Amino acid sequence: MKDLIRQYIDAGISRRKLMRGLSAAGFTAAAARTVADALGPVPAMAAEPGNVGTGQGIREVTGTGGMLYMQQLKSAGVEYIFFNPSTGDAPFYDAAVDVPEIQLIKGIQEGAVVAMADGYARLSGKVGVAQIANVGLPNGMTQLVNSWKDRVPVLLTVAAFGTETAGRDYPQDYDHQEPMLSPITKYFWLAESASGIADVTRRAIKFATTPPTGPVFLSIPDDLLRQQVSAQVWDKALFSVPMRIRPDKDDVETVAKLLIEAKNPLITVGDGITLSHAEMEVVRLAELLGIPVAGQSGLGYWSKPFPTTNPLYVGPFVPQSRFPGAVDVHFNIGDQTAERTMRGARTITMRVDPIGAAHTWPVDMAMVCDIRLGVADIIAAVQAMATAPRLKQIADARAARAREYNAGMAKMRDTIAKDLNNAGSITMERLGVELETAMEKDTIYVSDCDSGRTMDPFMAWGGADKTYISTGPSILGWAQAASTGAKLARPNMPVVSATGDGSALFGGPQPLWSQARYAAPITNIVVNNRSYNNERNRIWSIIAGEQFRAGKDMTCYNGSPDVDFAKSAQAFGVEGETVSDPAKIQESMKRAKRANIEGRPYLLDILVDREGVGAMSEWHPPYSVAAQRTRKV
Amino acid sequence: MTRIVRAAVLAGLVFCVPMATVTAQEAREGKAGFAASVFPDGPDRELVAVNCTQCHSPQPIVQLRMNAQGWRNQVYNMILRGAQIGPGQIEPVVTYLSTVFGPGQPFPGQTLPQVTLAAGEGSNLVEGGCQLCHGLDRVTATPRSHDQWQLIVNRMAFVGAPLDEDQKKTVVAYLSAHYAPK
């Protein structure tokens, strides 16, 4: 045992190995811990964090487990921790006192905390760190589904029950939390020793940020967070795996040849382009060959990487499109749902994610690579295969058709906007037109509004225009919080959140509290039709059961009471106003912009028309708890 | 949340899953099977059969009865969501829909429930107007306030109920008197 202790003191073995050795020698767990604690460094003697260099990019840190965690985050370049507190988390925040490089951003509900981290990650390209109260983990998981489905790198951490007390069924104790996260994370882990905390933290960050990116979960028992230990922390460069993988050269040449020789090619685009920062390359490829581009619209997409005003953009993808008609070569870049079979077409898909590629529909060729590099390689191959004049000839002929098609579509949209404009109330289409006028071109628009998808075609996205982010799975309650993270990632760009009233009821007004506390100048729009409007339409139209027959909306009407979102915002420290007159939208947006310029968030509760089947019905199943009483208390 | 997506997946609306997709040629040649068979013959039937069923089943269409104004708004909404209907195709599609699924067109295989309305001025307008598009059970099943009846009657007149302004007032007064919450 002497040898064992000497090895530990000389740092030849870890605390975990010491504990195992003591246990093998007959010590109980508690006794082994007492011995290990006695042998550990005295806190007052511990070196200042970050002072002990052991090599370039590697530091030896001595302190609590919480300090190891914070120092590893710092070395990984983490700027913000989105959090809500719990008692067990205290060692994280004790450590934060001495780590000014990391700013804490407090949320007041776990879902909002995770959504803030998610929004930050989507806009910054960095890992979003969310630390939430252990017992509130299921609250945070609701929003983590958005991160999982959209491949957003989020590190979700909790301080778990102590190793001694776990499993005793204490009031807030439930066993084995980690597997709950299994279906919605790339990686989940329970830290097993204090000295291993930095190790598992960087491993979690590596999993989150290595393409295909995604959320990870880390659970650290609170007693380990309090222990004094020494361990290395590494700079991010030492554990980054950039995955700058180029596609197979033969595949590149095959695709280039197909795209040049195709009679009627189509490119479909999706969020993989956004994650790979390949927007410009995809535009270059499309323009080089004059290929129409479709996709990035509807449920299942969270970004619009291809400029919607580009003459080659032809709108949402459907397998039998009016334009460009019978496609012979379909090149899908970065989207899973657009791998659907187009009759008569060869399907090529380029994805970062080997699991997602060819997952649901058959494809003729799957290319797994960094999309930016992959598309750049195809551009180079195309340019090597054909002369510039020939490429121009091909592109001009194809693009002319797309331009003609788009001119007709633009005219049709104008007609629709005009026909659906009801001067007395606000339609979705009118709101889309008004927002397009009011928002600055470099606005980041954070949308969580299912009914609002009919607004989107009236606004310009991508390229030099506004940035659009949303969520693929549409787990409600995301946008107001995510816009806070987005503003932190891009403080010098205007940020506008648009949430349906359904989403605002799910997620708000907790995110507004964070916006007010941290003076986050964001314009929050509640697109308020007092209904889960699209859901009612689907229930009444597709299922068309008794609710449709009887004209009874059993579930979707959100009025009665009619929530006053502006007043609610004011209670949380955010100015707000209600807008019901379409002619006054611009004035209201100007007031919001003024507040933002002055450094304050603002909220507009915009009352919009419900539309579709059963839209006028405000009936909901009547019930009064008060009426059930036999004693009026 | 989840239920929204699940409903949409059922409907094929999430990914525009081709639930009963037919091609224009198939529709023209009568080989369209399910999708085309539920769309009655008529000019430009294939436009509807091909475009609409790429994203959802025929059900949401065949169960509704609306005039051209109502169908046009519905077609606009679908175009904004991705329906592949071109500028020159809107009116042919609206004409087809408002003809074969317009007010007064029968619901094949369905018998509308017999409902005896309360006696009163306006009952004949309700009986004659509402039944053009749906059963009277839909009118009488749900008690509604005067304001609600006004909104609904206005909406119904917009999409096909043949009521002039005076008749709308009469109908609203009748419904408010007989089918309001007690």
CSV table of N, CA and C in Angstrom, one decimal, chain A residues 27-134:
chain,number,residue,atom,x,y,z
A,27,PHE,N,-10.2,-1.4,1.9
A,27,PHE,CA,-10.9,-0.1,2.4
A,27,PHE,C,-12.3,0.0,1.9
A,28,THR,N,-13.2,0.5,2.8
A,28,THR,CA,-14.5,0.8,2.3
A,28,THR,C,-14.4,2.1,1.4
A,29,ALA,N,-15.4,2.3,0.7
A,29,ALA,CA,-15.4,3.5,-0.2
A,29,ALA,C,-15.2,4.8,0.6
A,30,ALA,N,-15.9,4.9,1.7
A,30,ALA,CA,-15.8,6.1,2.5
A,30,ALA,C,-14.4,6.2,3.1
A,31,ALA,N,-13.8,5.1,3.6
A,31,ALA,CA,-12.5,5.2,4.1
A,31,ALA,C,-11.5,5.5,3.1
A,32,ALA,N,-11.6,4.9,1.9
A,32,ALA,CA,-10.7,5.2,0.8
A,32,ALA,C,-10.7,6.7,0.4
A,33,ARG,N,-12.0,7.2,0.4
A,33,ARG,CA,-12.1,8.6,0.1
A,33,ARG,C,-11.4,9.5,1.1
A,34,THR,N,-11.5,9.1,2.4
A,34,THR,CA,-10.9,9.9,3.5
A,34,THR,C,-9.4,9.9,3.3
A,35,VAL,N,-8.8,8.7,3.0
A,35,VAL,CA,-7.4,8.6,2.8
A,35,VAL,C,-7.0,9.5,1.6
A,36,ALA,N,-7.8,9.4,0.5
A,36,ALA,CA,-7.4,10.1,-0.7
A,36,ALA,C,-7.5,11.6,-0.5
A,37,ASP,N,-8.5,12.0,0.3
A,37,ASP,CA,-8.6,13.5,0.6
A,37,ASP,C,-7.4,13.9,1.4
A,38,ALA,N,-7.0,13.1,2.3
A,38,ALA,CA,-5.9,13.5,3.2
A,38,ALA,C,-4.6,13.6,2.4
A,39,LEU,N,-4.5,12.8,1.3
A,39,LEU,CA,-3.3,12.8,0.5
A,39,LEU,C,-3.3,13.9,-0.6
A,40,GLY,N,-4.5,14.5,-0.8
A,40,GLY,CA,-4.6,15.5,-1.9
A,40,GLY,C,-4.0,16.8,-1.4
A,41,PRO,N,-3.8,17.7,-2.4
A,41,PRO,CA,-3.2,19.0,-2.1
A,41,PRO,C,-4.1,19.8,-1.2
A,42,VAL,N,-3.5,20.5,-0.2
A,42,VAL,CA,-4.2,21.4,0.6
A,42,VAL,C,-4.7,22.6,-0.2
A,43,PRO,N,-6.0,22.9,-0.1
A,43,PRO,CA,-6.5,24.0,-1.0
A,43,PRO,C,-5.6,25.3,-1.0
A,44,ALA,N,-5.1,25.6,0.2
A,44,ALA,CA,-4.3,26.9,0.3
A,44,ALA,C,-3.0,26.7,-0.5
A,45,MET,N,-2.6,25.5,-0.6
A,45,MET,CA,-1.3,25.3,-1.3
A,45,MET,C,-1.5,25.1,-2.8
A,46,ALA,N,-2.7,25.0,-3.2
A,46,ALA,CA,-2.9,24.7,-4.6
A,46,ALA,C,-2.4,25.9,-5.5
A,47,ALA,N,-1.9,25.5,-6.6
A,47,ALA,CA,-1.4,26.5,-7.5
A,47,ALA,C,-2.5,27.3,-8.1
A,48,GLU,N,-2.3,28.6,-8.5
A,48,GLU,CA,-3.3,29.4,-9.1
A,48,GLU,C,-3.7,28.7,-10.4
A,49,PRO,N,-4.9,28.7,-10.8
A,49,PRO,CA,-5.3,28.1,-12.0
A,49,PRO,C,-4.6,28.7,-13.2
A,50,GLY,N,-4.1,27.8,-14.0
A,50,GLY,CA,-3.5,28.3,-15.3
A,50,GLY,C,-2.1,28.7,-15.1
A,51,ASN,N,-1.5,28.6,-13.9
A,51,ASN,CA,-0.2,29.1,-13.7
A,51,ASN,C,0.9,28.0,-14.0
A,52,VAL,N,0.5,26.8,-14.0
A,52,VAL,CA,1.4,25.7,-14.1
A,52,VAL,C,1.4,25.2,-15.6
A,53,GLY,N,2.3,25.6,-16.4
A,53,GLY,CA,2.4,25.2,-17.7
A,53,GLY,C,3.2,23.9,-17.8
A,54,THR,N,2.7,22.9,-18.6
A,54,THR,CA,3.4,21.7,-18.8
A,54,THR,C,3.7,21.4,-20.2
A,55,GLY,N,3.5,22.4,-21.0
A,55,GLY,CA,3.8,22.2,-22.5
A,55,GLY,C,2.9,23.2,-23.2
A,56,GLN,N,3.2,23.3,-24.5
A,56,GLN,CA,2.4,24.3,-25.2
A,56,GLN,C,0.9,23.9,-25.4
A,57,GLY,N,0.0,24.7,-25.0
A,57,GLY,CA,-1.4,24.4,-25.1
A,57,GLY,C,-1.9,23.5,-24.0
A,58,ILE,N,-1.0,23.1,-23.1
A,58,ILE,CA,-1.5,22.2,-22.0
A,58,ILE,C,-1.1,22.9,-20.7
A,59,ARG,N,-2.1,22.9,-19.8
A,59,ARG,CA,-1.8,23.5,-18.5
A,59,ARG,C,-2.2,22.5,-17.4
A,60,GLU,N,-1.4,22.5,-16.3
A,60,GLU,CA,-1.8,21.7,-15.2
A,60,GLU,C,-2.6,22.6,-14.3
A,61,VAL,N,-3.8,22.2,-13.9
A,61,VAL,CA,-4.6,23.0,-13.1
A,61,VAL,C,-4.9,22.3,-11.8
A,62,THR,N,-4.8,23.0,-10.7
A,62,THR,CA,-5.1,22.4,-9.4
A,62,THR,C,-6.3,23.3,-8.8
A,63,GLY,N,-7.3,22.6,-8.4
A,63,GLY,CA,-8.4,23.3,-7.8
A,63,GLY,C,-9.5,22.3,-7.7
A,64,THR,N,-10.7,22.8,-7.5
A,64,THR,CA,-11.9,21.9,-7.4
A,64,THR,C,-12.2,21.3,-8.7
A,65,GLY,N,-13.1,20.3,-8.7
A,65,GLY,CA,-13.6,19.7,-9.9
A,65,GLY,C,-14.3,20.8,-10.8
A,66,GLY,N,-15.0,21.7,-10.1
A,66,GLY,CA,-15.7,22.7,-10.7
A,66,GLY,C,-14.7,23.7,-11.5
A,67,MET,N,-13.6,23.9,-10.8
A,67,MET,CA,-12.5,24.7,-11.4
A,67,MET,C,-12.0,24.1,-12.7
A,68,LEU,N,-11.7,22.7,-12.6
A,68,LEU,CA,-11.2,22.0,-13.8
A,68,LEU,C,-12.2,22.2,-15.0
A,69,TYR,N,-13.4,22.0,-14.7
A,69,TYR,CA,-14.4,22.2,-15.7
A,69,TYR,C,-14.4,23.6,-16.3
A,70,MET,N,-14.4,24.6,-15.5
A,70,MET,CA,-14.4,26.0,-16.0
A,70,MET,C,-13.1,26.3,-16.8
A,71,GLN,N,-12.0,25.8,-16.3
A,71,GLN,CA,-10.7,26.0,-17.0
A,71,GLN,C,-10.6,25.3,-18.3
A,72,GLN,N,-11.2,24.1,-18.4
A,72,GLN,CA,-11.2,23.4,-19.6
A,72,GLN,C,-12.1,24.2,-20.6
A,73,LEU,N,-13.3,24.7,-20.2
A,73,LEU,CA,-14.1,25.5,-21.1
A,73,LEU,C,-13.4,26.7,-21.6
A,74,LYS,N,-12.7,27.3,-20.7
A,74,LYS,CA,-11.9,28.5,-21.0
A,74,LYS,C,-10.9,28.2,-22.1
A,75,SER,N,-10.1,27.1,-21.9
A,75,SER,CA,-9.1,26.7,-22.9
A,75,SER,C,-9.7,26.3,-24.2
A,76,ALA,N,-11.0,25.9,-24.2
A,76,ALA,CA,-11.7,25.5,-25.4
A,76,ALA,C,-12.3,26.7,-26.1
A,77,GLY,N,-12.1,27.9,-25.6
A,77,GLY,CA,-12.5,29.1,-26.2
A,77,GLY,C,-14.0,29.5,-25.9
A,78,VAL,N,-14.6,28.8,-24.9
A,78,VAL,CA,-16.0,29.1,-24.5
A,78,VAL,C,-16.1,30.6,-24.0
A,79,GLU,N,-17.0,31.3,-24.5
A,79,GLU,CA,-17.2,32.7,-24.1
A,79,GLU,C,-18.3,32.9,-23.1
A,80,TYR,N,-19.4,32.1,-23.3
A,80,TYR,CA,-20.6,32.2,-22.5
A,80,TYR,C,-21.1,30.9,-22.0
A,81,ILE,N,-21.6,30.9,-20.8
A,81,ILE,CA,-22.3,29.8,-20.2
A,81,ILE,C,-23.7,30.3,-19.9
A,82,PHE,N,-24.6,29.6,-20.5
A,82,PHE,CA,-26.0,29.9,-20.3
A,82,PHE,C,-26.5,28.9,-19.2
A,83,PHE,N,-27.1,29.5,-18.1
A,83,PHE,CA,-27.3,28.7,-17.0
A,83,PHE,C,-28.6,29.1,-16.2
A,84,ASN,N,-29.1,28.2,-15.4
A,84,ASN,CA,-29.9,28.5,-14.3
A,84,ASN,C,-29.3,27.7,-13.1
A,85,PRO,N,-29.5,28.3,-11.9
A,85,PRO,CA,-28.7,27.7,-10.8
A,85,PRO,C,-29.4,26.6,-10.0
A,86,SER,N,-28.6,25.8,-9.4
A,86,SER,CA,-29.1,24.9,-8.3
A,86,SER,C,-27.9,24.8,-7.3
A,87,THR,N,-28.3,24.2,-6.2
A,87,THR,CA,-27.3,24.2,-5.1
A,87,THR,C,-26.1,23.4,-5.5
A,88,GLY,N,-26.3,22.3,-6.1
A,88,GLY,CA,-25.2,21.4,-6.4
A,88,GLY,C,-24.2,22.0,-7.4
A,89,ASP,N,-24.7,23.0,-8.2
A,89,ASP,CA,-23.8,23.6,-9.2
A,89,ASP,C,-22.8,24.6,-8.6
A,90,ALA,N,-22.9,24.9,-7.3
A,90,ALA,CA,-22.1,25.9,-6.7
A,90,ALA,C,-20.6,25.9,-7.1
A,91,PRO,N,-20.0,24.7,-7.1
A,91,PRO,CA,-18.5,24.8,-7.5
A,91,PRO,C,-18.2,25.3,-8.9
A,92,PHE,N,-19.2,25.1,-9.8
A,92,PHE,CA,-19.0,25.8,-11.1
A,92,PHE,C,-18.9,27.3,-10.9
A,93,TYR,N,-19.8,27.8,-10.2
A,93,TYR,CA,-19.9,29.3,-10.1
A,93,TYR,C,-18.9,29.9,-9.1
A,94,ASP,N,-18.5,29.1,-8.1
A,94,ASP,CA,-17.3,29.5,-7.3
A,94,ASP,C,-16.1,29.7,-8.2
A,95,ALA,N,-15.9,28.7,-9.1
A,95,ALA,CA,-14.8,28.8,-10.0
A,95,ALA,C,-15.0,30.0,-11.0
A,96,ALA,N,-16.2,30.3,-11.3
A,96,ALA,CA,-16.4,31.4,-12.3
A,96,ALA,C,-16.0,32.7,-11.7
A,97,VAL,N,-16.0,32.8,-10.4
A,97,VAL,CA,-15.5,34.1,-9.8
A,97,VAL,C,-14.2,34.5,-10.3
A,98,ASP,N,-13.3,33.5,-10.6
A,98,ASP,CA,-11.9,33.7,-11.0
A,98,ASP,C,-11.7,33.5,-12.5
A,99,VAL,N,-12.8,33.3,-13.2
A,99,VAL,CA,-12.6,33.1,-14.7
A,99,VAL,C,-13.4,34.2,-15.4
A,100,PRO,N,-12.9,35.4,-15.4
A,100,PRO,CA,-13.7,36.5,-16.1
A,100,PRO,C,-13.8,36.3,-17.6
A,101,GLU,N,-13.0,35.5,-18.2
A,101,GLU,CA,-13.1,35.3,-19.6
A,101,GLU,C,-14.5,34.7,-20.0
A,102,ILE,N,-15.1,34.0,-19.1
A,102,ILE,CA,-16.4,33.4,-19.5
A,102,ILE,C,-17.5,34.2,-18.8
A,103,GLN,N,-18.4,34.7,-19.6
A,103,GLN,CA,-19.6,35.5,-19.1
A,103,GLN,C,-20.8,34.5,-18.9
A,104,LEU,N,-21.3,34.6,-17.7
A,104,LEU,CA,-22.5,33.9,-17.3
A,104,LEU,C,-23.7,34.6,-17.8
A,105,ILE,N,-24.6,33.9,-18.5
A,105,ILE,CA,-25.9,34.4,-18.9
A,105,ILE,C,-27.0,33.6,-18.3
A,106,LYS,N,-27.7,34.2,-17.4
A,106,LYS,CA,-28.7,33.5,-16.6
A,106,LYS,C,-30.1,33.4,-17.4
A,107,GLY,N,-30.7,32.3,-17.3
A,107,GLY,CA,-32.0,32.1,-17.8
A,107,GLY,C,-32.9,31.7,-16.6
A,108,ILE,N,-34.2,31.7,-16.7
A,108,ILE,CA,-35.0,31.4,-15.6
A,108,ILE,C,-35.9,30.2,-15.8
A,109,GLN,N,-35.6,29.4,-16.8
A,109,GLN,CA,-36.2,28.1,-16.9
A,109,GLN,C,-35.2,27.3,-17.8
A,110,GLU,N,-35.1,26.0,-17.6
A,110,GLU,CA,-34.1,25.2,-18.3
A,110,GLU,C,-34.3,25.2,-19.8
A,111,GLY,N,-35.6,25.1,-20.3
A,111,GLY,CA,-35.8,25.1,-21.7
A,111,GLY,C,-35.2,26.4,-22.3
A,112,ALA,N,-35.5,27.5,-21.7
A,112,ALA,CA,-35.0,28.8,-22.2
A,112,ALA,C,-33.4,28.8,-22.2
A,113,VAL,N,-32.8,28.2,-21.2
A,113,VAL,CA,-31.4,28.2,-21.1
A,113,VAL,C,-30.8,27.4,-22.3
A,114,VAL,N,-31.4,26.2,-22.5
A,114,VAL,CA,-30.8,25.4,-23.6
A,114,VAL,C,-31.1,26.1,-25.0
A,115,ALA,N,-32.3,26.7,-25.1
A,115,ALA,CA,-32.5,27.4,-26.4
A,115,ALA,C,-31.6,28.6,-26.6
A,116,MET,N,-31.2,29.3,-25.6
A,116,MET,CA,-30.3,30.4,-25.7
A,116,MET,C,-28.9,29.8,-26.2
A,117,ALA,N,-28.5,28.7,-25.6
A,117,ALA,CA,-27.2,28.1,-26.0
A,117,ALA,C,-27.3,27.6,-27.4
A,118,ASP,N,-28.4,27.1,-27.8
A,118,ASP,CA,-28.6,26.6,-29.2
A,118,ASP,C,-28.6,27.8,-30.2
A,119,GLY,N,-29.3,28.9,-29.9
A,119,GLY,CA,-29.3,30.0,-30.8
A,119,GLY,C,-27.9,30.6,-30.9
A,120,TYR,N,-27.1,30.6,-29.8
A,120,TYR,CA,-25.7,31.1,-29.9
A,120,TYR,C,-24.9,30.2,-30.8
A,121,ALA,N,-25.1,28.9,-30.6
A,121,ALA,CA,-24.3,27.9,-31.4
A,121,ALA,C,-24.6,28.0,-32.9
A,122,ARG,N,-25.8,28.2,-33.2
A,122,ARG,CA,-26.2,28.3,-34.6
A,122,ARG,C,-25.6,29.5,-35.3
A,123,LEU,N,-25.5,30.6,-34.6
A,123,LEU,CA,-25.0,31.8,-35.2
A,123,LEU,C,-23.5,31.9,-35.1
A,124,SER,N,-22.9,31.4,-34.0
A,124,SER,CA,-21.5,31.6,-33.8
A,124,SER,C,-20.6,30.5,-34.4
A,125,GLY,N,-21.2,29.3,-34.6
A,125,GLY,CA,-20.4,28.2,-35.1
A,125,GLY,C,-19.6,27.5,-34.0
A,126,LYS,N,-19.8,28.0,-32.8
A,126,LYS,CA,-19.1,27.5,-31.6
A,126,LYS,C,-20.0,26.6,-30.8
A,127,VAL,N,-19.4,25.9,-29.9
A,127,VAL,CA,-20.3,25.1,-29.0
A,127,VAL,C,-21.1,26.0,-28.1
A,128,GLY,N,-22.3,25.8,-27.9
A,128,GLY,CA,-23.1,26.5,-26.9
A,128,GLY,C,-23.2,25.7,-25.6
A,129,VAL,N,-22.8,26.4,-24.5
A,129,VAL,CA,-22.8,25.7,-23.3
A,129,VAL,C,-24.0,26.0,-22.4
A,130,ALA,N,-24.7,25.0,-22.0
A,130,ALA,CA,-25.9,25.2,-21.1
A,130,ALA,C,-25.7,24.4,-19.9
A,131,GLN,N,-25.7,25.1,-18.7
A,131,GLN,CA,-25.7,24.4,-17.4
A,131,GLN,C,-27.0,24.6,-16.7
A,132,ILE,N,-27.6,23.5,-16.5
A,132,ILE,CA,-29.0,23.6,-15.9
A,132,ILE,C,-29.1,22.8,-14.6
A,133,ALA,N,-30.1,23.2,-13.8
A,133,ALA,CA,-30.4,22.5,-12.6
A,133,ALA,C,-30.7,21.0,-12.9
A,134,ASN,N,-30.1,20.2,-12.1
A,134,ASN,CA,-30.2,18.8,-12.3
A,134,ASN,C,-31.7,18.3,-12.3
